[in-house]
Amino acid sequence: MPLDTSTYSLAHLRLDGRRWNELRRLSASISTSGSADGSSYLEQGNTKILCTITGPQEQKQGGARRESNEAKVEVEINVAAFSGVDRKRRARGDRRSVEMQHTIATAFQGVLFTHLYPHSTVVITLHVLSQDGSLLACCLNAATLALIDAGIPMSDYVSACTVASSPTSSEGDGVDATDPLLDLNGVEEQELAFLTIGTSGEEGKVLVLVMETRCRVERLEGMMAVGLEGCGRIRGMLDGVVREHGGKVLEARVG
Amino acid sequence: MANGTAKPTGLAFSRETFAKLTPGPFLQAHLQQAEPVRANGRSLDAFRTPTINTGSLSHSNGSAVVRIGDTAIVCGVRAEILLASDIPNPPSDDLSKDEIVEQMGLLVPNVELSTGCSPNHLPGNPPSTLAQALSYRILSLLHTANLIGLQDLRIQYAEPPTDDDLPDEGPKVVTKAYWTLYLDVLCIALDGNPFDALWAGVLSALQNTLLPKAWWDPDREMIVCSPLASEATRLQLRHLPVASTFAVFSTASLLKARSEAKSWVLADPDDFEEAVCVETVSVVVTSEDDGRESVLKLEKCGGGHVGKIEMGQCVRLAHQRWRDWQVVMSGG
């Protein structure tokens, strides 16, 4: 168990010293790669993701030519062999990667103004350099920043985070602390039941909600409330990064 | 237009259009000036300045991020234990220590180019010929350079004396396991000359690698590692070879006499120049223990312009590049 019951109820501090509603250190920068249309690098704690965007570009030849009036969003996730605790060469097209790719693609299909680019494709490539929990959430955040750098119009930021249902993996047992935990790291993700929530817009429209572990139904509402609040805070941080970069670009042009 | 009073527009292209339509003559126009300069503004023998960041990845034993111009690569080193009992054919005793490293494959580089780093390397494809060739070149250079001694990669155990042993024999030292270093290199952005950047990344990551203290536990019959960072040892590299690549742009063609062809040697080519140059020269330079610089590897392929004189110039420039890199690698 990552969180010893007795010590948590004493000080209410997690293993890395955070309280239940504290996010990990988030640092991001955009326009990191000169050769891609849009790029970003995001670190949330020890999870480090690099994202590059190619597009909108012509539909690839081959296969049935897709007749549509909208751009298609394609996602590719490259997990580096040195990213996890054990060295593992991820086979391409393994089901977990495919599912994550599909989730991210459908999330952005709904947010980007795809009707402006008919018959074209936007390719989002995510490189995972280091994994320490909240992988899907960090991928969504990194992709948002890179799409903004690429200049593809979208309705609002997509910000995502993870929430766990309770500090211990055993339910009940007289543990009073039933606060959901925000922004999990790798150790906590393996032990606790958690969900990933991704929202868009100031009012918190939910775009992505993925939960692969069991938890009690009455906890769900609390988890979602904490998740929405966390996503709002992350949205503010992403906005700050974009505005700072914009300020620098403006200074370079004008000054 | 029916009435031809409108002045016809001249065929003046913008610079970018000229470069896209006819890249060869575009580059040639730059090089033919009195002061030859390349399309990216560099002089003929100017290399791009590298920046190296090491130790940024938390899960790896060693890591490095190298940027040379717009080419960026990330290298991570993971060390895994290979038990001597798992080796089907143990190395014979007459092999020298350095040959054992090569024969047992204790260094495993892998270059990943299909990451979307450039339009020519789209993600989702199996490794292209270029990626496989680069992986092999790095592997053969690692073995030729003999960077790491076997003693850093061995986990040995001194067996306690038994009754059968002669009293004046020392303790028998047996190798129980080896460290295998997996060097995974990811290319994030490619703007020409991948080999120099990949080699620099591999070298910096190896320099940065920390191997935990490991020993054979005879009671549990397994290798045990210490989790304390203070007991970890940094990998010692015997020397620091540096690679320099050159491309040759030539106006030679089958339609012209050979003596009419003009050629220029360009140091550290970027993507645009690599597309129009056929001939490349790669020089790897290192320094011996007594401080003399020596050439470790020479590779040349493509056309027929580079002869003795030009090769000598390339090697001289490579020596200069080695001196510049020592400053970067010791400071970074």
CSV table of C-alpha atoms in Angstrom, one decimal, chain B residues 3-300:
chain,number,residue,atom,x,y,z
B,3,ASN,CA,-6.0,44.1,-75.3
B,4,GLY,CA,-2.4,43.6,-74.5
B,5,THR,CA,-1.8,46.9,-72.8
B,6,ALA,CA,-1.1,45.3,-69.4
B,7,LYS,CA,2.6,44.8,-68.7
B,8,PRO,CA,3.4,41.1,-68.3
B,9,THR,CA,4.7,40.2,-64.8
B,10,GLY,CA,8.3,39.2,-64.8
B,11,LEU,CA,9.4,35.7,-63.7
B,12,ALA,CA,10.9,36.8,-60.4
B,13,PHE,CA,10.5,34.1,-57.8
B,14,SER,CA,10.8,34.6,-54.1
B,15,ARG,CA,13.7,33.0,-52.4
B,16,GLU,CA,11.7,30.1,-50.9
B,17,THR,CA,10.1,29.3,-54.3
B,18,PHE,CA,13.5,29.2,-56.0
B,19,ALA,CA,14.7,26.9,-53.2
B,20,LYS,CA,11.8,24.5,-53.6
B,21,LEU,CA,11.7,24.4,-57.4
B,22,THR,CA,15.4,24.0,-58.1
B,23,PRO,CA,17.4,23.3,-54.9
B,24,GLY,CA,20.6,22.4,-56.7
B,25,PRO,CA,21.1,25.6,-58.7
B,26,PHE,CA,19.8,27.5,-55.6
B,27,LEU,CA,22.7,26.2,-53.5
B,28,GLN,CA,25.1,26.6,-56.4
B,29,ALA,CA,24.2,30.3,-56.8
B,30,HIS,CA,25.2,30.8,-53.1
B,31,LEU,CA,28.5,28.8,-53.4
B,32,GLN,CA,29.6,30.5,-56.6
B,33,GLN,CA,29.9,33.9,-55.1
B,34,ALA,CA,33.3,35.5,-54.4
B,35,GLU,CA,32.8,34.7,-50.7
B,36,PRO,CA,31.2,31.3,-50.8
B,37,VAL,CA,28.4,31.0,-48.3
B,38,ARG,CA,25.7,28.3,-47.9
B,39,ALA,CA,22.0,28.7,-48.1
B,40,ASN,CA,21.6,28.7,-44.3
B,41,GLY,CA,24.2,31.5,-44.0
B,42,ARG,CA,27.0,29.4,-42.6
B,43,SER,CA,30.5,29.4,-44.2
B,44,LEU,CA,31.7,26.2,-45.8
B,45,ASP,CA,33.6,24.8,-42.8
B,46,ALA,CA,31.3,26.1,-40.1
B,47,PHE,CA,29.7,23.5,-37.8
B,48,ARG,CA,26.5,24.1,-35.8
B,49,THR,CA,27.0,24.7,-32.1
B,50,PRO,CA,25.8,21.8,-30.0
B,51,THR,CA,23.9,21.9,-26.7
B,52,ILE,CA,23.8,19.0,-24.4
B,53,ASN,CA,21.6,18.4,-21.3
B,54,THR,CA,22.3,15.3,-19.2
B,55,GLY,CA,20.5,13.5,-16.5
B,56,SER,CA,17.0,14.7,-17.1
B,57,LEU,CA,15.2,11.4,-17.2
B,58,SER,CA,14.4,9.9,-13.8
B,59,HIS,CA,13.9,6.3,-14.7
B,60,SER,CA,17.0,5.8,-16.7
B,61,ASN,CA,20.5,5.0,-15.5
B,62,GLY,CA,21.8,7.8,-17.7
B,63,SER,CA,20.3,10.1,-20.2
B,64,ALA,CA,21.2,13.0,-22.5
B,65,VAL,CA,19.4,15.4,-24.8
B,66,VAL,CA,21.5,16.8,-27.6
B,67,ARG,CA,20.6,19.6,-29.9
B,68,ILE,CA,22.7,20.5,-33.0
B,69,GLY,CA,20.9,23.3,-34.8
B,70,ASP,CA,17.4,22.0,-35.4
B,71,THR,CA,18.4,18.3,-35.0
B,72,ALA,CA,17.4,17.1,-31.6
B,73,ILE,CA,17.8,13.6,-30.1
B,74,VAL,CA,17.2,12.0,-26.7
B,75,CYS,CA,19.2,9.0,-25.5
B,76,GLY,CA,18.4,6.9,-22.5
B,77,VAL,CA,20.7,4.2,-21.0
B,78,ARG,CA,19.1,1.3,-19.1
B,79,ALA,CA,21.3,-1.2,-17.4
B,80,GLU,CA,20.0,-4.8,-16.9
B,81,ILE,CA,21.6,-7.8,-15.3
B,82,LEU,CA,22.6,-10.8,-17.3
B,83,LEU,CA,23.3,-13.8,-15.1
B,84,ALA,CA,26.4,-15.8,-16.1
B,85,SER,CA,24.3,-19.0,-15.5
B,86,ASP,CA,21.9,-17.8,-18.3
B,87,ILE,CA,24.6,-17.6,-20.9
B,88,PRO,CA,24.4,-20.7,-23.2
B,89,ASN,CA,28.0,-20.3,-24.5
B,90,PRO,CA,30.3,-18.6,-22.0
B,91,PRO,CA,33.2,-16.7,-23.5
B,92,SER,CA,36.3,-18.7,-23.9
B,93,ASP,CA,39.3,-17.8,-21.7
B,94,ASP,CA,41.6,-16.8,-24.5
B,95,LEU,CA,39.5,-13.8,-25.5
B,96,SER,CA,40.8,-10.5,-24.3
B,97,LYS,CA,38.5,-8.5,-22.0
B,98,ASP,CA,37.5,-6.0,-24.7
B,99,GLU,CA,36.6,-8.8,-27.1
B,100,ILE,CA,34.3,-10.3,-24.5
B,101,VAL,CA,32.3,-7.0,-24.4
B,102,GLU,CA,31.8,-7.2,-28.1
B,103,GLN,CA,31.1,-11.0,-28.3
B,104,MET,CA,28.6,-11.0,-25.5
B,105,GLY,CA,26.8,-8.0,-26.8
B,106,LEU,CA,26.8,-6.1,-23.6
B,107,LEU,CA,26.2,-2.8,-25.4
B,108,VAL,CA,22.9,-2.7,-27.3
B,109,PRO,CA,22.2,0.6,-29.2
B,110,ASN,CA,18.8,1.1,-30.9
B,111,VAL,CA,18.1,4.1,-33.1
B,112,GLU,CA,14.4,5.1,-33.5
B,113,LEU,CA,13.8,7.4,-36.4
B,114,SER,CA,10.2,6.7,-37.2
B,115,THR,CA,8.9,9.2,-34.7
B,116,GLY,CA,7.6,11.9,-37.0
B,117,CYS,CA,10.9,13.8,-36.7
B,118,SER,CA,10.8,14.8,-40.3
B,119,PRO,CA,8.3,14.3,-43.2
B,120,ASN,CA,10.6,11.5,-44.5
B,121,HIS,CA,10.2,9.5,-41.3
B,122,LEU,CA,6.5,9.1,-40.5
B,123,PRO,CA,5.6,7.4,-37.3
B,124,GLY,CA,4.2,3.9,-37.3
B,125,ASN,CA,6.6,2.5,-39.9
B,126,PRO,CA,9.1,-0.3,-39.2
B,127,PRO,CA,12.7,0.9,-39.0
B,128,SER,CA,13.9,2.2,-42.3
B,129,THR,CA,17.2,1.4,-44.0
B,130,LEU,CA,18.6,4.6,-42.6
B,131,ALA,CA,17.6,3.8,-39.0
B,132,GLN,CA,19.0,0.3,-39.2
B,133,ALA,CA,22.2,1.5,-40.8
B,134,LEU,CA,22.7,4.2,-38.1
B,135,SER,CA,22.1,1.6,-35.4
B,136,TYR,CA,24.8,-0.6,-36.8
B,137,ARG,CA,27.2,2.2,-37.3
B,138,ILE,CA,26.8,3.3,-33.7
B,139,LEU,CA,27.3,-0.3,-32.6
B,140,SER,CA,30.5,-0.9,-34.6
B,141,LEU,CA,31.9,2.5,-33.5
B,142,LEU,CA,31.2,1.6,-29.8
B,143,HIS,CA,33.2,-1.6,-30.2
B,144,THR,CA,36.0,-0.1,-32.2
B,145,ALA,CA,36.4,2.7,-29.7
B,146,ASN,CA,36.6,0.3,-26.7
B,147,LEU,CA,35.1,2.9,-24.5
B,148,ILE,CA,34.1,0.8,-21.6
B,149,GLY,CA,36.3,-1.8,-20.0
B,150,LEU,CA,34.9,-5.2,-19.0
B,151,GLN,CA,35.7,-4.6,-15.3
B,152,ASP,CA,33.0,-1.9,-15.1
B,153,LEU,CA,30.4,-4.3,-16.5
B,154,ARG,CA,31.2,-7.4,-14.4
B,155,ILE,CA,29.8,-8.4,-11.1
B,156,GLN,CA,32.2,-10.7,-9.5
B,157,TYR,CA,32.2,-12.8,-6.4
B,158,ALA,CA,35.1,-14.2,-4.3
B,159,GLU,CA,34.2,-17.7,-3.3
B,160,PRO,CA,35.0,-18.5,0.2
B,161,PRO,CA,37.8,-21.2,0.6
B,162,THR,CA,36.6,-24.8,0.8
B,163,ASP,CA,38.5,-27.7,2.3
B,164,ASP,CA,39.6,-28.9,-1.2
B,165,ASP,CA,41.5,-25.7,-2.0
B,166,LEU,CA,45.2,-25.6,-1.4
B,167,PRO,CA,46.1,-23.4,1.5
B,168,ASP,CA,48.2,-20.8,-0.3
B,169,GLU,CA,45.9,-20.2,-3.2
B,170,GLY,CA,44.1,-16.9,-3.1
B,171,PRO,CA,40.2,-16.7,-3.1
B,172,LYS,CA,38.7,-17.8,-6.4
B,173,VAL,CA,37.0,-14.9,-8.1
B,174,VAL,CA,34.1,-15.8,-10.3
B,175,THR,CA,32.1,-13.6,-12.6
B,176,LYS,CA,28.5,-14.1,-11.5
B,177,ALA,CA,26.7,-11.6,-13.8
B,178,TYR,CA,27.2,-8.9,-16.3
B,179,TRP,CA,25.6,-5.5,-16.8
B,180,THR,CA,24.0,-5.1,-20.2
B,181,LEU,CA,23.5,-1.5,-21.3
B,182,TYR,CA,20.6,-0.8,-23.5
B,183,LEU,CA,21.1,2.5,-25.4
B,184,ASP,CA,17.7,3.7,-26.8
B,185,VAL,CA,18.0,6.8,-28.9
B,186,LEU,CA,14.9,8.7,-30.0
B,187,CYS,CA,15.2,11.2,-32.8
B,188,ILE,CA,12.8,14.1,-31.9
B,189,ALA,CA,13.7,16.5,-34.8
B,190,LEU,CA,15.9,15.8,-37.8
B,191,ASP,CA,17.5,18.6,-39.7
B,192,GLY,CA,20.3,16.7,-41.4
B,193,ASN,CA,23.4,14.9,-40.1
B,194,PRO,CA,21.8,12.5,-37.7
B,195,PHE,CA,25.0,10.5,-37.1
B,196,ASP,CA,26.9,13.2,-35.3
B,197,ALA,CA,24.0,14.0,-33.0
B,198,LEU,CA,23.3,10.3,-32.3
B,199,TRP,CA,26.9,9.6,-31.5
B,200,ALA,CA,27.2,12.7,-29.2
B,201,GLY,CA,24.0,11.6,-27.5
B,202,VAL,CA,25.2,8.1,-26.9
B,203,LEU,CA,28.5,9.4,-25.6
B,204,SER,CA,27.0,11.9,-23.2
B,205,ALA,CA,24.4,9.4,-21.9
B,206,LEU,CA,27.1,6.9,-21.2
B,207,GLN,CA,29.2,9.5,-19.4
B,208,ASN,CA,26.2,10.3,-17.3
B,209,THR,CA,25.3,6.6,-16.5
B,210,LEU,CA,25.3,5.6,-12.9
B,211,LEU,CA,25.4,1.8,-12.2
B,212,PRO,CA,24.1,0.7,-8.8
B,213,LYS,CA,26.4,-1.2,-6.5
B,214,ALA,CA,25.6,-4.9,-7.1
B,215,TRP,CA,26.9,-8.1,-5.5
B,216,TRP,CA,26.2,-11.8,-5.4
B,217,ASP,CA,24.3,-13.0,-2.4
B,218,PRO,CA,25.3,-16.6,-1.8
B,219,ASP,CA,22.4,-17.3,0.6
B,220,ARG,CA,19.7,-16.1,-1.7
B,221,GLU,CA,21.6,-17.2,-4.8
B,222,MET,CA,20.8,-14.0,-6.7
B,223,ILE,CA,22.3,-10.6,-7.5
B,224,VAL,CA,21.4,-7.9,-5.0
B,225,CYS,CA,21.6,-4.2,-5.8
B,226,SER,CA,22.0,-1.3,-3.3
B,227,PRO,CA,19.2,1.3,-3.6
B,228,LEU,CA,21.5,4.1,-2.3
B,229,ALA,CA,22.6,6.6,-4.8
B,230,SER,CA,25.7,7.3,-2.8
B,231,GLU,CA,27.0,3.8,-3.4
B,232,ALA,CA,26.4,3.9,-7.2
B,233,THR,CA,29.4,4.2,-9.5
B,234,ARG,CA,29.6,6.4,-12.5
B,235,LEU,CA,30.6,4.6,-15.7
B,236,GLN,CA,34.2,5.5,-16.8
B,237,LEU,CA,34.8,6.1,-20.5
B,238,ARG,CA,38.4,5.6,-21.6
B,239,HIS,CA,38.3,8.5,-24.1
B,240,LEU,CA,35.8,10.8,-25.8
B,241,PRO,CA,35.7,10.3,-29.6
B,242,VAL,CA,33.8,12.9,-31.7
B,243,ALA,CA,32.2,12.4,-35.1
B,244,SER,CA,32.2,15.0,-37.8
B,245,THR,CA,30.3,14.5,-41.1
B,246,PHE,CA,30.8,16.4,-44.3
B,247,ALA,CA,28.7,16.5,-47.5
B,248,VAL,CA,30.1,17.3,-51.0
B,249,PHE,CA,28.0,19.4,-53.4
B,250,SER,CA,29.1,18.9,-57.0
B,251,THR,CA,28.0,20.3,-60.3
B,252,ALA,CA,29.3,17.2,-62.1
B,253,SER,CA,26.9,15.6,-64.5
B,254,LEU,CA,27.1,13.1,-67.3
B,255,LEU,CA,26.4,15.8,-69.8
B,256,LYS,CA,29.5,17.9,-69.0
B,257,ALA,CA,33.2,17.2,-69.2
B,258,ARG,CA,34.6,16.0,-65.9
B,259,SER,CA,37.1,18.8,-65.7
B,260,GLU,CA,34.3,21.3,-65.9
B,261,ALA,CA,32.7,20.1,-62.7
B,262,LYS,CA,33.1,22.2,-59.5
B,263,SER,CA,32.7,20.8,-56.0
B,264,TRP,CA,32.5,22.2,-52.5
B,265,VAL,CA,32.9,20.4,-49.2
B,266,LEU,CA,30.2,21.4,-46.7
B,267,ALA,CA,30.7,20.7,-43.0
B,268,ASP,CA,27.7,19.5,-40.9
B,269,PRO,CA,25.1,19.4,-43.7
B,270,ASP,CA,21.5,20.2,-42.9
B,271,ASP,CA,18.4,18.6,-44.4
B,272,PHE,CA,18.3,20.8,-47.5
B,273,GLU,CA,22.0,20.3,-48.3
B,274,GLU,CA,21.8,16.5,-47.7
B,275,ALA,CA,19.0,16.3,-50.3
B,276,VAL,CA,21.2,17.7,-53.0
B,277,CYS,CA,24.5,16.2,-52.1
B,278,VAL,CA,25.5,12.6,-53.1
B,279,GLU,CA,28.9,12.3,-51.5
B,280,THR,CA,29.5,12.2,-47.7
B,281,VAL,CA,32.5,11.8,-45.6
B,282,SER,CA,32.4,10.9,-41.9
B,283,VAL,CA,35.5,11.2,-39.6
B,284,VAL,CA,35.7,10.1,-36.0
B,285,VAL,CA,38.6,11.6,-34.0
B,286,THR,CA,39.7,10.8,-30.5
B,287,SER,CA,42.8,11.4,-28.4
B,288,GLU,CA,45.2,8.8,-27.2
B,289,ASP,CA,46.4,8.5,-23.6
B,290,ASP,CA,49.5,10.6,-24.3
B,291,GLY,CA,47.3,13.4,-25.6
B,292,ARG,CA,47.9,12.9,-29.3
B,293,GLU,CA,44.9,13.1,-31.5
B,294,SER,CA,44.2,10.2,-33.7
B,295,VAL,CA,41.6,9.2,-36.3
B,296,LEU,CA,39.4,6.3,-35.1
B,297,LYS,CA,37.2,5.8,-38.2
B,298,LEU,CA,36.9,7.2,-41.7
B,299,GLU,CA,33.8,6.6,-43.9
B,300,LYS,CA,33.3,7.9,-47.3
